[in-house]
Backbone as CSV, one residue per row, in Angstrom:
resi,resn,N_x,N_y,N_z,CA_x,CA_y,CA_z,C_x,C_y,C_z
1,UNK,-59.874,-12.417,19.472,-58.899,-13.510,19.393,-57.838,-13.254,18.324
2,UNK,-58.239,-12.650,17.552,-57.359,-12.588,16.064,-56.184,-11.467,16.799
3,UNK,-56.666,-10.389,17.533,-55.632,-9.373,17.610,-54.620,-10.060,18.716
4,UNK,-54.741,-10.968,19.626,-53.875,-12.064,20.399,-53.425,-12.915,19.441
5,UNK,-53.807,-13.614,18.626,-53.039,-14.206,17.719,-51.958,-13.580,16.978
6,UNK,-52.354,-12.173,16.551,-51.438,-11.452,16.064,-50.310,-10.929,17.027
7,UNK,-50.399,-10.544,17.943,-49.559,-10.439,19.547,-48.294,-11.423,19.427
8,UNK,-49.172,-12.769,19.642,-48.468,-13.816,19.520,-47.372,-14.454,18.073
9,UNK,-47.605,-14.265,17.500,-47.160,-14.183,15.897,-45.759,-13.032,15.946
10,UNK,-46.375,-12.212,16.379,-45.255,-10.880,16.830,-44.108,-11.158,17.339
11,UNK,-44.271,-11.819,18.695,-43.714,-11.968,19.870,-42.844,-13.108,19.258
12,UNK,-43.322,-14.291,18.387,-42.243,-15.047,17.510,-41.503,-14.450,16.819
13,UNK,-41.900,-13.937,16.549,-40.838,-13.017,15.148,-40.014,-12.275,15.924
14,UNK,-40.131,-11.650,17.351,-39.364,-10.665,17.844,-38.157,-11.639,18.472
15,UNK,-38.385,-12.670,19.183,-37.624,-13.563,19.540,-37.064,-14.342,18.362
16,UNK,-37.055,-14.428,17.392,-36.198,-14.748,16.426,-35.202,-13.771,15.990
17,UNK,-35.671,-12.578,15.745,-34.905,-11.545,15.670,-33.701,-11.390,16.488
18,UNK,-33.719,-11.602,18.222,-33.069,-12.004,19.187,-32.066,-12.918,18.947
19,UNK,-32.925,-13.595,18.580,-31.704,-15.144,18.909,-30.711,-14.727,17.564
20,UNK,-31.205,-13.954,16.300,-30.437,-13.784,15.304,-29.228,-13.071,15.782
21,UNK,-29.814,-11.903,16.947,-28.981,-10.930,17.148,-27.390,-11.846,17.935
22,UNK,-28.251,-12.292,18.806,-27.663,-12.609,19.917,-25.989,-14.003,19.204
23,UNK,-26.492,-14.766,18.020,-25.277,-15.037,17.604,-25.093,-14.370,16.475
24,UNK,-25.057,-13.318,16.064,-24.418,-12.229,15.353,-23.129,-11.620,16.827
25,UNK,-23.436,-11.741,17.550,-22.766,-10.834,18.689,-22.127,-11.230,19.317
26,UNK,-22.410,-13.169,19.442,-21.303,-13.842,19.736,-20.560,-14.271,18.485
27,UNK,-20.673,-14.347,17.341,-19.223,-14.295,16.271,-18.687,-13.333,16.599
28,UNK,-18.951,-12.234,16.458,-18.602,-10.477,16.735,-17.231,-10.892,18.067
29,UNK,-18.117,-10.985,19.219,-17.218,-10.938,20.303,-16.190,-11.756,20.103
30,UNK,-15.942,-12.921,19.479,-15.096,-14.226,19.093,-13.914,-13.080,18.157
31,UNK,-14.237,-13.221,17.701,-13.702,-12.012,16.368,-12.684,-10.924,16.975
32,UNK,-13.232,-10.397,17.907,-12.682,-8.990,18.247,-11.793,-9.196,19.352
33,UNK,-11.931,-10.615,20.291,-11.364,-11.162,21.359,-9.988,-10.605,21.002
34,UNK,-9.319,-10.411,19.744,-7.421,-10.631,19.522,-7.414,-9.347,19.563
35,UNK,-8.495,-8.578,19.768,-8.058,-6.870,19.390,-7.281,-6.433,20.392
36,UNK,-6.955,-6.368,21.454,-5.626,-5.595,22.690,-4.730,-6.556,22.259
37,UNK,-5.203,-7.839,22.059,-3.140,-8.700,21.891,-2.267,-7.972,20.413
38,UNK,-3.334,-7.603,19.731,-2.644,-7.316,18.324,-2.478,-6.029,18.128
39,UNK,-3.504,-4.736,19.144,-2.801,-3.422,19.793,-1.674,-3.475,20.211
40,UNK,-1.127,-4.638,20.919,0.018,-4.280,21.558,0.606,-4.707,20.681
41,UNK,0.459,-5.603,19.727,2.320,-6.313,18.916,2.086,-5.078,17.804
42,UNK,1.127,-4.735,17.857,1.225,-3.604,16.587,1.801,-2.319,17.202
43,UNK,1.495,-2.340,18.371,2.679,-0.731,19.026,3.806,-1.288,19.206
44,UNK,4.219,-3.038,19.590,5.775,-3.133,19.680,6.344,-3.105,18.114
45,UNK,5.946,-3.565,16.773,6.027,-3.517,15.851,6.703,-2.334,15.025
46,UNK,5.826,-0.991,15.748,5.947,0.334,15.409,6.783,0.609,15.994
47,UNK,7.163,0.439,17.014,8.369,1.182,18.060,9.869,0.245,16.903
48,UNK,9.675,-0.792,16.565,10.973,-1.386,15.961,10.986,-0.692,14.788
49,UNK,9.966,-0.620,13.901,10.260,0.112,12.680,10.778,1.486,12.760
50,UNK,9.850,2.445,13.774,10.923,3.354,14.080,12.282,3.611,14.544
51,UNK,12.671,2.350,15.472,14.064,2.614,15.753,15.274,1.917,14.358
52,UNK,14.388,1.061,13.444,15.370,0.836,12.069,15.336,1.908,11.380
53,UNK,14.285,2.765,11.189,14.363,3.521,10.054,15.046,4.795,10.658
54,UNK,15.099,4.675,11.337,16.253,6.188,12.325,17.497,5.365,12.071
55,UNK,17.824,4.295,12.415,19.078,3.421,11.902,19.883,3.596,10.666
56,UNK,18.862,3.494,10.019,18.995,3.135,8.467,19.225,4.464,7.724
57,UNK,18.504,5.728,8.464,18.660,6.497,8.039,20.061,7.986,8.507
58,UNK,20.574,7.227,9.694,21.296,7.744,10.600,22.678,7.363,9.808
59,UNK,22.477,6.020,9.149,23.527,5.349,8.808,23.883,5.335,7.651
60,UNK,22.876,5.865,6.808,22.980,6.111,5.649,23.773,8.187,5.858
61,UNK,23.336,8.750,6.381,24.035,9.893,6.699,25.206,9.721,6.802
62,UNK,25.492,9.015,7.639,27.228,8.350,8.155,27.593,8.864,7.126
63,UNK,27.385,7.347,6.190,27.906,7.103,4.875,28.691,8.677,3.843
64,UNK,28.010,9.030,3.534,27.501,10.257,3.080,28.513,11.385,3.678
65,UNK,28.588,11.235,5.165,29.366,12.507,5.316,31.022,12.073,5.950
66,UNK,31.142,10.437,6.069,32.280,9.853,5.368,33.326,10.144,4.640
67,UNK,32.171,10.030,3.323,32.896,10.562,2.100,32.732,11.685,1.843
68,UNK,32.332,12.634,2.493,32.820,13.792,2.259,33.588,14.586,2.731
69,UNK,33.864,14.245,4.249,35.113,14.239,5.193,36.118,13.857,4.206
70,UNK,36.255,12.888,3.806,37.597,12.047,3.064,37.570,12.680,1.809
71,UNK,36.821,13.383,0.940,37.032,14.257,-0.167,37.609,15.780,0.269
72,UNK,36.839,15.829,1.534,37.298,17.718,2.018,38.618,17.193,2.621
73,UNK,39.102,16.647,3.326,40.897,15.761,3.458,41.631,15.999,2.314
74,UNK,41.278,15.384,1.265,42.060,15.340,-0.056,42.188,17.206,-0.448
75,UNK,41.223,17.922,-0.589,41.032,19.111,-0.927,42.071,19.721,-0.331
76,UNK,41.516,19.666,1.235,42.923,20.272,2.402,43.738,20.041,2.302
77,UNK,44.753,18.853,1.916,46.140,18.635,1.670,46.488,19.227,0.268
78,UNK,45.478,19.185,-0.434,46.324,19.724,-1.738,46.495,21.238,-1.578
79,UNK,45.476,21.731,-1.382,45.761,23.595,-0.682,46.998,23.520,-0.153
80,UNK,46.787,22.862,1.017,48.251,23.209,1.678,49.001,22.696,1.553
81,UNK,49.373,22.148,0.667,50.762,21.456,-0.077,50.959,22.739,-1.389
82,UNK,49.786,23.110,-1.573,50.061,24.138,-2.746,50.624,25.324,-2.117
83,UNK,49.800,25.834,-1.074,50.302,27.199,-0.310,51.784,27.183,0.205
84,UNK,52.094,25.402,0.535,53.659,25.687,1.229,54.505,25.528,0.188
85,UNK,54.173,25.138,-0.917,55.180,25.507,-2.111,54.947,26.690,-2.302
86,UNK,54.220,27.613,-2.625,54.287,29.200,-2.964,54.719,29.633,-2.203
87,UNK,54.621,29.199,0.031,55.010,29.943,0.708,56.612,29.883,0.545
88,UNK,56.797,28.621,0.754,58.809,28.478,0.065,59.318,28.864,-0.747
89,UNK,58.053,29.117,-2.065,58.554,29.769,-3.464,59.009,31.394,-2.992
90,UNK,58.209,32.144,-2.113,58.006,33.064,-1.753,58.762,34.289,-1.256
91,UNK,59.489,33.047,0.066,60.138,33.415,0.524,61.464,33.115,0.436
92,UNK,61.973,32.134,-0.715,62.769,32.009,-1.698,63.721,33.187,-2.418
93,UNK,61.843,34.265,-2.993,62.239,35.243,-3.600,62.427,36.229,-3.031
94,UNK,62.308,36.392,-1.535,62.408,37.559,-0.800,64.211,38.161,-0.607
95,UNK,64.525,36.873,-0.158,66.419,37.098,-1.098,66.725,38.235,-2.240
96,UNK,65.864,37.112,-3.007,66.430,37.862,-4.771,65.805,39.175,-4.809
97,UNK,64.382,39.376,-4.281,64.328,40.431,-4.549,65.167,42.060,-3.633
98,UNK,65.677,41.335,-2.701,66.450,42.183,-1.636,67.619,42.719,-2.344
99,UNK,68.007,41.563,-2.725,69.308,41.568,-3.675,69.271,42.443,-4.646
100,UNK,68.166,42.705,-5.651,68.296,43.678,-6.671,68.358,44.747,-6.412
101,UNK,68.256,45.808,-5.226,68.613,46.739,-4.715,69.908,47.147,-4.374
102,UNK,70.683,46.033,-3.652,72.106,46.382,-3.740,73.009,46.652,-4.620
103,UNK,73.817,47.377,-4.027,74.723,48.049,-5.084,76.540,47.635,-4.916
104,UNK,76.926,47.314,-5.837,78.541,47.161,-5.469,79.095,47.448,-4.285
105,UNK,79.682,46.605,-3.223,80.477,47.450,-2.191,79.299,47.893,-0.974
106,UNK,78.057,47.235,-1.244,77.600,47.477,-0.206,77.088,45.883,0.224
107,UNK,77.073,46.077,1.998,76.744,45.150,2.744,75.658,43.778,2.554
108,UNK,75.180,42.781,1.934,74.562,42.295,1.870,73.751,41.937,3.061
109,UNK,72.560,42.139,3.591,72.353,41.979,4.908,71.871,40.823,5.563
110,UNK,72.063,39.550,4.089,71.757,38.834,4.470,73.125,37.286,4.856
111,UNK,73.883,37.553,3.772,75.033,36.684,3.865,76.261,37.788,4.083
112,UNK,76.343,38.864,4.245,77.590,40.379,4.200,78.369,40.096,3.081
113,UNK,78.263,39.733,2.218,79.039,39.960,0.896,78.587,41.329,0.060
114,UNK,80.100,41.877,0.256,79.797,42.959,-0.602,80.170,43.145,-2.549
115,UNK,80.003,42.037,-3.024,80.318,41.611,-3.883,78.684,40.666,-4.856
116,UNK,77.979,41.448,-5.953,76.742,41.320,-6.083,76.705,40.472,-7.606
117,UNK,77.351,39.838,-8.266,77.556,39.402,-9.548,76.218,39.130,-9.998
118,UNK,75.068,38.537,-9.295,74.097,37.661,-9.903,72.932,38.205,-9.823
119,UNK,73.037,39.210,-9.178,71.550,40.256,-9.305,70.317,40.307,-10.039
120,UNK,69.347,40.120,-9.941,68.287,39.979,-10.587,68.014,41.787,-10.664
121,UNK,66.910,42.139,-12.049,66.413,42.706,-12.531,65.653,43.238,-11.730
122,UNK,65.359,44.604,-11.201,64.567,45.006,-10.441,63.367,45.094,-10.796
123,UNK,63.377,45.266,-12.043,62.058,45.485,-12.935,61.368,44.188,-13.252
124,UNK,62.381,42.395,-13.050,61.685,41.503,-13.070,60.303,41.069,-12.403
125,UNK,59.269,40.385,-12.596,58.387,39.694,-12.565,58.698,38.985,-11.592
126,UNK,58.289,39.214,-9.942,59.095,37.511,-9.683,57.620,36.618,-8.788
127,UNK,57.273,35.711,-8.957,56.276,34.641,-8.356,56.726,34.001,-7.783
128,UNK,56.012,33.892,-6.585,54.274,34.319,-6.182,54.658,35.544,-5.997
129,UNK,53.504,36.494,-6.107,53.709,37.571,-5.744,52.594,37.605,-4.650
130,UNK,53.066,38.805,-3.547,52.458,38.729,-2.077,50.538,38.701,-2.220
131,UNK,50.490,38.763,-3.206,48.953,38.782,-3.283,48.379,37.334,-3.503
132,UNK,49.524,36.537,-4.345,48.965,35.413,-4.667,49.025,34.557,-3.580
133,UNK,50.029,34.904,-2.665,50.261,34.245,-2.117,49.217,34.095,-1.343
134,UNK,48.671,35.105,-0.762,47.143,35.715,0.341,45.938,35.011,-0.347
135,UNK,46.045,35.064,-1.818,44.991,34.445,-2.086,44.891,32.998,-2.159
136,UNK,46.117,32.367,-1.983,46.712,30.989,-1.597,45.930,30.561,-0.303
137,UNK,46.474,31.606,0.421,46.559,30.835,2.006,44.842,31.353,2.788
138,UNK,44.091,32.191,1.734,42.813,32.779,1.809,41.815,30.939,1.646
139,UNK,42.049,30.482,0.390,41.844,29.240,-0.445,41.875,28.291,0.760
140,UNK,43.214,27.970,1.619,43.651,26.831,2.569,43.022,27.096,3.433
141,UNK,42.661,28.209,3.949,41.625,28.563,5.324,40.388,28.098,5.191
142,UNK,39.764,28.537,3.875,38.665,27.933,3.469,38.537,26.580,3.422
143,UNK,39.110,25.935,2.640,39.028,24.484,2.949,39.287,24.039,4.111
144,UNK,40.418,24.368,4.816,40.691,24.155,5.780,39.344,24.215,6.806
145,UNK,38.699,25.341,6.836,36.651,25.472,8.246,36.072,24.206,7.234
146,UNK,36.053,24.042,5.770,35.242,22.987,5.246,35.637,21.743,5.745
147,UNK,36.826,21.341,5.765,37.326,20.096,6.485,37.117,20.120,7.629
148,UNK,36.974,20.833,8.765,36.844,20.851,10.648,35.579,20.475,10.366
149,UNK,34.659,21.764,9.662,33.115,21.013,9.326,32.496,19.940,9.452
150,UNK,33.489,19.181,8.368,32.684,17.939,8.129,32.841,17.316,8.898
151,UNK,34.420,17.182,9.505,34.686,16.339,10.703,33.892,16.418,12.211
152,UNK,33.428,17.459,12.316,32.293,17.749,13.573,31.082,17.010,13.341
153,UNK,30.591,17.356,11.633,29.817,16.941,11.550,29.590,15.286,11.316
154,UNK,30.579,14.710,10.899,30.418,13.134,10.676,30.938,12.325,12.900
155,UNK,31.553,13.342,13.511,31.823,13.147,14.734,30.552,13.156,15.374
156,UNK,29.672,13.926,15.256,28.150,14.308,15.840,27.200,12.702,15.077
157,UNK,27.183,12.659,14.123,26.274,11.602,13.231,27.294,10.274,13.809
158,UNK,28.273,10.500,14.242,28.536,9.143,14.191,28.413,8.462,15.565
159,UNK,28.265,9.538,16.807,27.899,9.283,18.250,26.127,9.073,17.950
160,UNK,25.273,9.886,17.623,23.849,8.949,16.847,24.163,7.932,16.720
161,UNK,24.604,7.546,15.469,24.770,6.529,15.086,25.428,5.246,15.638
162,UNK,25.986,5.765,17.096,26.023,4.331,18.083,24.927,4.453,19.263
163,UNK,24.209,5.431,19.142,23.085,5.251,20.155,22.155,4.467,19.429
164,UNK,21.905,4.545,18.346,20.420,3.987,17.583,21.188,2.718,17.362
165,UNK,22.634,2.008,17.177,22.889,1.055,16.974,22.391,0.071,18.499
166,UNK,22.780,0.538,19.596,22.600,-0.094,20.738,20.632,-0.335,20.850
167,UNK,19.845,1.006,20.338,18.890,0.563,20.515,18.256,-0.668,19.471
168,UNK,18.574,-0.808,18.462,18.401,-1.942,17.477,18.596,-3.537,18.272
169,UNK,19.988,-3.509,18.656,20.622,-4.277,19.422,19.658,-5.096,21.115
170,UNK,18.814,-3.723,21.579,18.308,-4.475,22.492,17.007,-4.776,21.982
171,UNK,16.941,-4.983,20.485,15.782,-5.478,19.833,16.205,-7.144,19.163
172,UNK,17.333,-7.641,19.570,18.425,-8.601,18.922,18.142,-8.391,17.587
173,UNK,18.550,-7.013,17.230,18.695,-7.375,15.471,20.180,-6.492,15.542
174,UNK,20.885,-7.368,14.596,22.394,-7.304,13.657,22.051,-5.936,12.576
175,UNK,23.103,-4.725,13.012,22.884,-4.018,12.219,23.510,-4.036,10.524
176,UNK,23.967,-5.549,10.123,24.339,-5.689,8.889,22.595,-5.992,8.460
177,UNK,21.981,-6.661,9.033,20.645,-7.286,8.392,19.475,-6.255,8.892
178,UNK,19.906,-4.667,9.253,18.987,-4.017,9.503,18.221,-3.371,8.343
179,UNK,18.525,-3.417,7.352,17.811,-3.578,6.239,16.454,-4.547,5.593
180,UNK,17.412,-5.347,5.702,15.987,-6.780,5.690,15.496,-6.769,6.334
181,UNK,15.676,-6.706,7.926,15.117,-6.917,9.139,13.735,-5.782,9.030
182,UNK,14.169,-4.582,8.700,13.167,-3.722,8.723,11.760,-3.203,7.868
183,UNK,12.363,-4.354,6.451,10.931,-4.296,5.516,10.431,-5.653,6.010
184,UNK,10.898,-6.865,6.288,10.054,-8.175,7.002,9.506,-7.558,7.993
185,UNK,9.817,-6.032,9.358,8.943,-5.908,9.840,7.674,-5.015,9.815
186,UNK,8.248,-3.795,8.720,7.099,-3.115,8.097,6.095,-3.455,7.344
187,UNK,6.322,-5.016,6.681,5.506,-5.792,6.108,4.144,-6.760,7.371
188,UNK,4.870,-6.497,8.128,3.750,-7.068,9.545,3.168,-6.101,10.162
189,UNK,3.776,-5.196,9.766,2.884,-3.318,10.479,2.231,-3.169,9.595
190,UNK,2.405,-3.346,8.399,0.910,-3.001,7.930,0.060,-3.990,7.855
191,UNK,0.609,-5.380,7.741,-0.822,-6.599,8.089,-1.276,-6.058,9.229
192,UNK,-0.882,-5.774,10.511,-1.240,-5.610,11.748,-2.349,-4.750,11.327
193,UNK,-1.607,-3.445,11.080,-2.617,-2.293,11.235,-4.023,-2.648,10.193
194,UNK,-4.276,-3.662,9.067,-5.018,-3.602,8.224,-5.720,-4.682,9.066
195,UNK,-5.533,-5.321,9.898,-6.197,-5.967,10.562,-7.362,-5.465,11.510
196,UNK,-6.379,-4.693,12.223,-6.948,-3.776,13.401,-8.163,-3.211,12.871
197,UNK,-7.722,-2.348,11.822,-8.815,-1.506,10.989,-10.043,-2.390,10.609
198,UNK,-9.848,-3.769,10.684,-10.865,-4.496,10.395,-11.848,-5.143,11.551
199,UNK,-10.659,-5.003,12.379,-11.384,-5.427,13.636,-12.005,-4.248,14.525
200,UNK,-11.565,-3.071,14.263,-12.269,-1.890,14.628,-13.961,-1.497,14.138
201,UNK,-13.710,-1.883,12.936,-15.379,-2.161,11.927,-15.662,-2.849,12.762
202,UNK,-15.759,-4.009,13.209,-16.323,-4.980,13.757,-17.104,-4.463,15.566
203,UNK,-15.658,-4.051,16.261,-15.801,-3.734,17.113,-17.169,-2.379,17.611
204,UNK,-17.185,-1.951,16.120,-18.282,-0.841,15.822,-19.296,-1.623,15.988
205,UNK,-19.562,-2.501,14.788,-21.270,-3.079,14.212,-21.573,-3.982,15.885
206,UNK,-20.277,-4.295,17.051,-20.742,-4.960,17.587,-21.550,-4.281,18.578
207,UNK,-20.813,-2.912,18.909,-21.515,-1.887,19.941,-22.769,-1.432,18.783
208,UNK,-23.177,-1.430,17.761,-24.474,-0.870,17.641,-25.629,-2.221,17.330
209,UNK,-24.839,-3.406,17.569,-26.109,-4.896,17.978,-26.292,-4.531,19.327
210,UNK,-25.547,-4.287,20.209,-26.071,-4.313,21.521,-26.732,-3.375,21.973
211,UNK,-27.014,-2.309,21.398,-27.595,-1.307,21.454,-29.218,-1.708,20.686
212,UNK,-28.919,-2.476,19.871,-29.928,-3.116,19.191,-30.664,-4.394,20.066
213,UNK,-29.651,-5.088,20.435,-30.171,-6.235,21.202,-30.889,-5.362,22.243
214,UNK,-30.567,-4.305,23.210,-31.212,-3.629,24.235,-32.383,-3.431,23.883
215,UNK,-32.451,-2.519,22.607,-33.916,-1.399,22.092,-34.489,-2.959,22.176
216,UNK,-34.420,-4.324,21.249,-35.251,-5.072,20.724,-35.848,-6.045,22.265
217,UNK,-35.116,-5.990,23.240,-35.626,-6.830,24.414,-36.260,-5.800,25.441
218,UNK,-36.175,-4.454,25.043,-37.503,-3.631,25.804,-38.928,-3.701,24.777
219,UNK,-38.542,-3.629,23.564,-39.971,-4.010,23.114,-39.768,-5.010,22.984
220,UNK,-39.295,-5.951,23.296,-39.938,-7.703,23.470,-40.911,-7.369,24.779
221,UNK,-40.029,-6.783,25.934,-41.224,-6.866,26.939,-42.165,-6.194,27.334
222,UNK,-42.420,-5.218,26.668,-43.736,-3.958,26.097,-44.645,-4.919,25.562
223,UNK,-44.110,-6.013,24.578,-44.902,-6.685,23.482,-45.230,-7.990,24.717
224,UNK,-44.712,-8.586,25.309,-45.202,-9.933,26.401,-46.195,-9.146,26.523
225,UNK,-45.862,-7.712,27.643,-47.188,-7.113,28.989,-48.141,-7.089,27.287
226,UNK,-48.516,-6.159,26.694,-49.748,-6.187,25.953,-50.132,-7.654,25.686
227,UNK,-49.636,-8.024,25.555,-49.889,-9.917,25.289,-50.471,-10.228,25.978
228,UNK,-50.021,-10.006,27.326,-50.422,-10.493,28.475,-51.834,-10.034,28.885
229,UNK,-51.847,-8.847,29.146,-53.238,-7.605,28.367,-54.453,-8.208,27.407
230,UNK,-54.012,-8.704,26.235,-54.790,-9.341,25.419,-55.481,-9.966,25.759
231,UNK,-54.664,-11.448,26.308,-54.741,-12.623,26.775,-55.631,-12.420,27.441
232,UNK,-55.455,-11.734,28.446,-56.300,-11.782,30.066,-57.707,-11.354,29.995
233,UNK,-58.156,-10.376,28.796,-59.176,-9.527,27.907,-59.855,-10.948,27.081
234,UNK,-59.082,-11.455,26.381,-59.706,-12.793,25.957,-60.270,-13.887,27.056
235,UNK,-59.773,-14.182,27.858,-59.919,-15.116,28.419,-61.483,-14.961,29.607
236,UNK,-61.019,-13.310,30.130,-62.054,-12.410,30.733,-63.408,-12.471,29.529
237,UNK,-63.304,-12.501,28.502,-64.593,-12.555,27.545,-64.990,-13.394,27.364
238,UNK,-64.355,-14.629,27.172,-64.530,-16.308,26.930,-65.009,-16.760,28.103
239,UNK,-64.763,-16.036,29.492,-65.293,-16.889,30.885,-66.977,-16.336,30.840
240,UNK,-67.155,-14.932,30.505,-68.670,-14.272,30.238,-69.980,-15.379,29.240
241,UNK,-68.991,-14.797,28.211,-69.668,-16.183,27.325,-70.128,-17.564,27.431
242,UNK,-69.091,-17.830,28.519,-69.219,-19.607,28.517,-70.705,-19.199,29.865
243,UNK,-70.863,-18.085,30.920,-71.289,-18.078,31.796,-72.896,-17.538,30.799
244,UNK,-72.381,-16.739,30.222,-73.973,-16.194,29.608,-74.814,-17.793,28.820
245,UNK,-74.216,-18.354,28.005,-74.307,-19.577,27.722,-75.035,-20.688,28.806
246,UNK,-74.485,-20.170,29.818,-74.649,-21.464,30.887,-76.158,-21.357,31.032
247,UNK,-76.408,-20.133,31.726,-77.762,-18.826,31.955,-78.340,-19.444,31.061
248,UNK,-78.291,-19.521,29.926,-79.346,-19.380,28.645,-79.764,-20.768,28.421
249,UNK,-78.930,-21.724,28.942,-79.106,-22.917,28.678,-80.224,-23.885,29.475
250,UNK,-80.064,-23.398,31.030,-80.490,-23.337,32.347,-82.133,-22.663,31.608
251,UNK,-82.405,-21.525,31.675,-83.414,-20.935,30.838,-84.264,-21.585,30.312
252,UNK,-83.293,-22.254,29.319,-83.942,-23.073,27.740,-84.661,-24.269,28.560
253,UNK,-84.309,-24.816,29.183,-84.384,-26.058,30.114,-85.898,-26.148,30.347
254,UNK,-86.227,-24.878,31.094,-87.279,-24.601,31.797,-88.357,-24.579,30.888
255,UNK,-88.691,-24.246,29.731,-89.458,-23.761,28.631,-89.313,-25.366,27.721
256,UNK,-91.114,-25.879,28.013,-91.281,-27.032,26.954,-90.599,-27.554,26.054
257,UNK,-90.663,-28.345,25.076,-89.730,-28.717,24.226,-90.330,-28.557,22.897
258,UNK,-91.762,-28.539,23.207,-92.344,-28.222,21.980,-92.605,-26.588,21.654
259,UNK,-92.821,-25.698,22.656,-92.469,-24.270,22.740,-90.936,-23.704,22.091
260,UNK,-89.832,-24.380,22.389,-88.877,-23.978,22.090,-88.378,-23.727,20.122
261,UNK,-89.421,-23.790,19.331,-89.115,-24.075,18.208,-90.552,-23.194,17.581
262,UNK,-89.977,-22.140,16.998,-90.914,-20.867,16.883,-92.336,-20.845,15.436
263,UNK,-91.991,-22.332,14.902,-93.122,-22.507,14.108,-94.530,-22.940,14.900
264,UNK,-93.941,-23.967,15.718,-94.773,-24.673,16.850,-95.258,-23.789,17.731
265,UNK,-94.668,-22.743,18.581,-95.111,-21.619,19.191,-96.298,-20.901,18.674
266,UNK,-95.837,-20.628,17.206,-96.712,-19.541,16.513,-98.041,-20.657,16.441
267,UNK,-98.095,-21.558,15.963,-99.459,-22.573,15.790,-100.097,-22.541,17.577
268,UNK,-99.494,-22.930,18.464,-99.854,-22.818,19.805,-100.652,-21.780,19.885
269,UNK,-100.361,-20.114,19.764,-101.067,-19.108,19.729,-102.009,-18.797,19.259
270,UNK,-101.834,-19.633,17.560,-103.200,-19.294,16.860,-104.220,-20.520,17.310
């Protein structure tokens, strides 16, 4: 009887265990119910932060090569405002220096005066000289590919920079407030995601209760059948007993009343 009692004792405790499980697993499931609605606002979430921070960062490039277009501009005009004064200076002196070669009475070949009063020094110094000049117009070329440069390059960033504007746009956000707009929503991408991560734990401990609830309701019913086993072993012994009992009683019946009591017997004999 004791090892059925103990069966039974068991079999409480195992069904408590159960019922523990079983609302552990419905909070669990309650809990985890928001996990695909908040997958998805957390992938639409992510898709916006990425298309601001390509924005923001597209636009901040702009900026940037803007002003440096409009500094390589300034550069380029001054070159070539410098080169076409040396080139005028230049060719200014190509006169004078023609001129110092002629001689009295001969042809000037540029105005035909043969008459030379004002002649410059052949031996003078005269500027620009053809080298400076090369290294002038060497200078303006250069700036000059640096300026096309930039302009390609702020022309290229700035066609980006109306594609990522339109995609912002079919998000209804104002690209003056795409700034704000984009830390109020990186501030919800990471609640989101710290959520998720929490509800993912969850979503864990809930698949290893049910795995638990399974193992614990096959030995619940391993533990009934032996119960049942017990039981049937008890009850099979208790029906013997009550029958051997019956026998013995029936027996006793038959046999005097004064025989039945073994002091009295023994005196009978002697």
């Amino acid at each position: 009887y004791s090892g059925l009692r103990k069966m039974e004792i068991q079999c409480t405790n195992e069904t408590e265990t159960l019922h523990a499980i079983t609302l552990e697993m419905d909070r669990l499931e309650r809990q985890v119910a928001s996990f695909d609605l908040k997958l998805e606002a957390l992938s639409g979430v992510t898709e916006q932060c990425r298309v601001l921070k390509e924005f923001l960062a597209i636009h901040h490039s702009l900026q940037l090569l803007e002003t440096e277009t409009d500094m390589k501009e300034q550069q380029f005009k001054t070159a070539k405002a410098e080169y076409m004064a040396l080139e005028k200076e230049w060719f200014n002196n190509q006169a004078r220096v023609l001129a110092a070669h002629l001689h009295d009475g001969e042809a000037c070949p540029v105005c035909g005066s043969v008459e030379h009063p004002d002649k410059i020094d052949a031996k003078q110094t005269v500027y620009p000289t053809k080298e400076e000049l090369e290294k002038s117009k060497t200078i303006l070329n250069q700036v000059d590919g640096e300026y096309r440069d930039s302009i390609a390059k702020r022309n290229a960033i700035s066609e980006q920079f109306a594609s990522v504007t339109l995609g912002i746009a079919s998000f209804g956000i104002d690209g003056q407030q795409a700034k704000e707009v984009y830390a109020s929503i990186e501030e919800s991408r990471v609640n989101l995601d710290a959520e998720l991560g929490l509800l993912r734990k969850d979503k864990e401990s809930l698949l290893k209760l049910k795995r638990k609830h399974q193992e614990k309701m096959i030995e619940m019913k391993e533990l009934e059948v032996k119960k049942a086993e017990a039981a049937n072993t008890y009850h099979e012994a208790d029906s013997s007993y009550e029958k051997s009992k019956a026998i013995f009683e029936h027996k006793l019946q038959a046999i005097p009343a004064e025989l039945r009591i073994l002091s009295q017997l023994v005196q009978k004999i002697e």
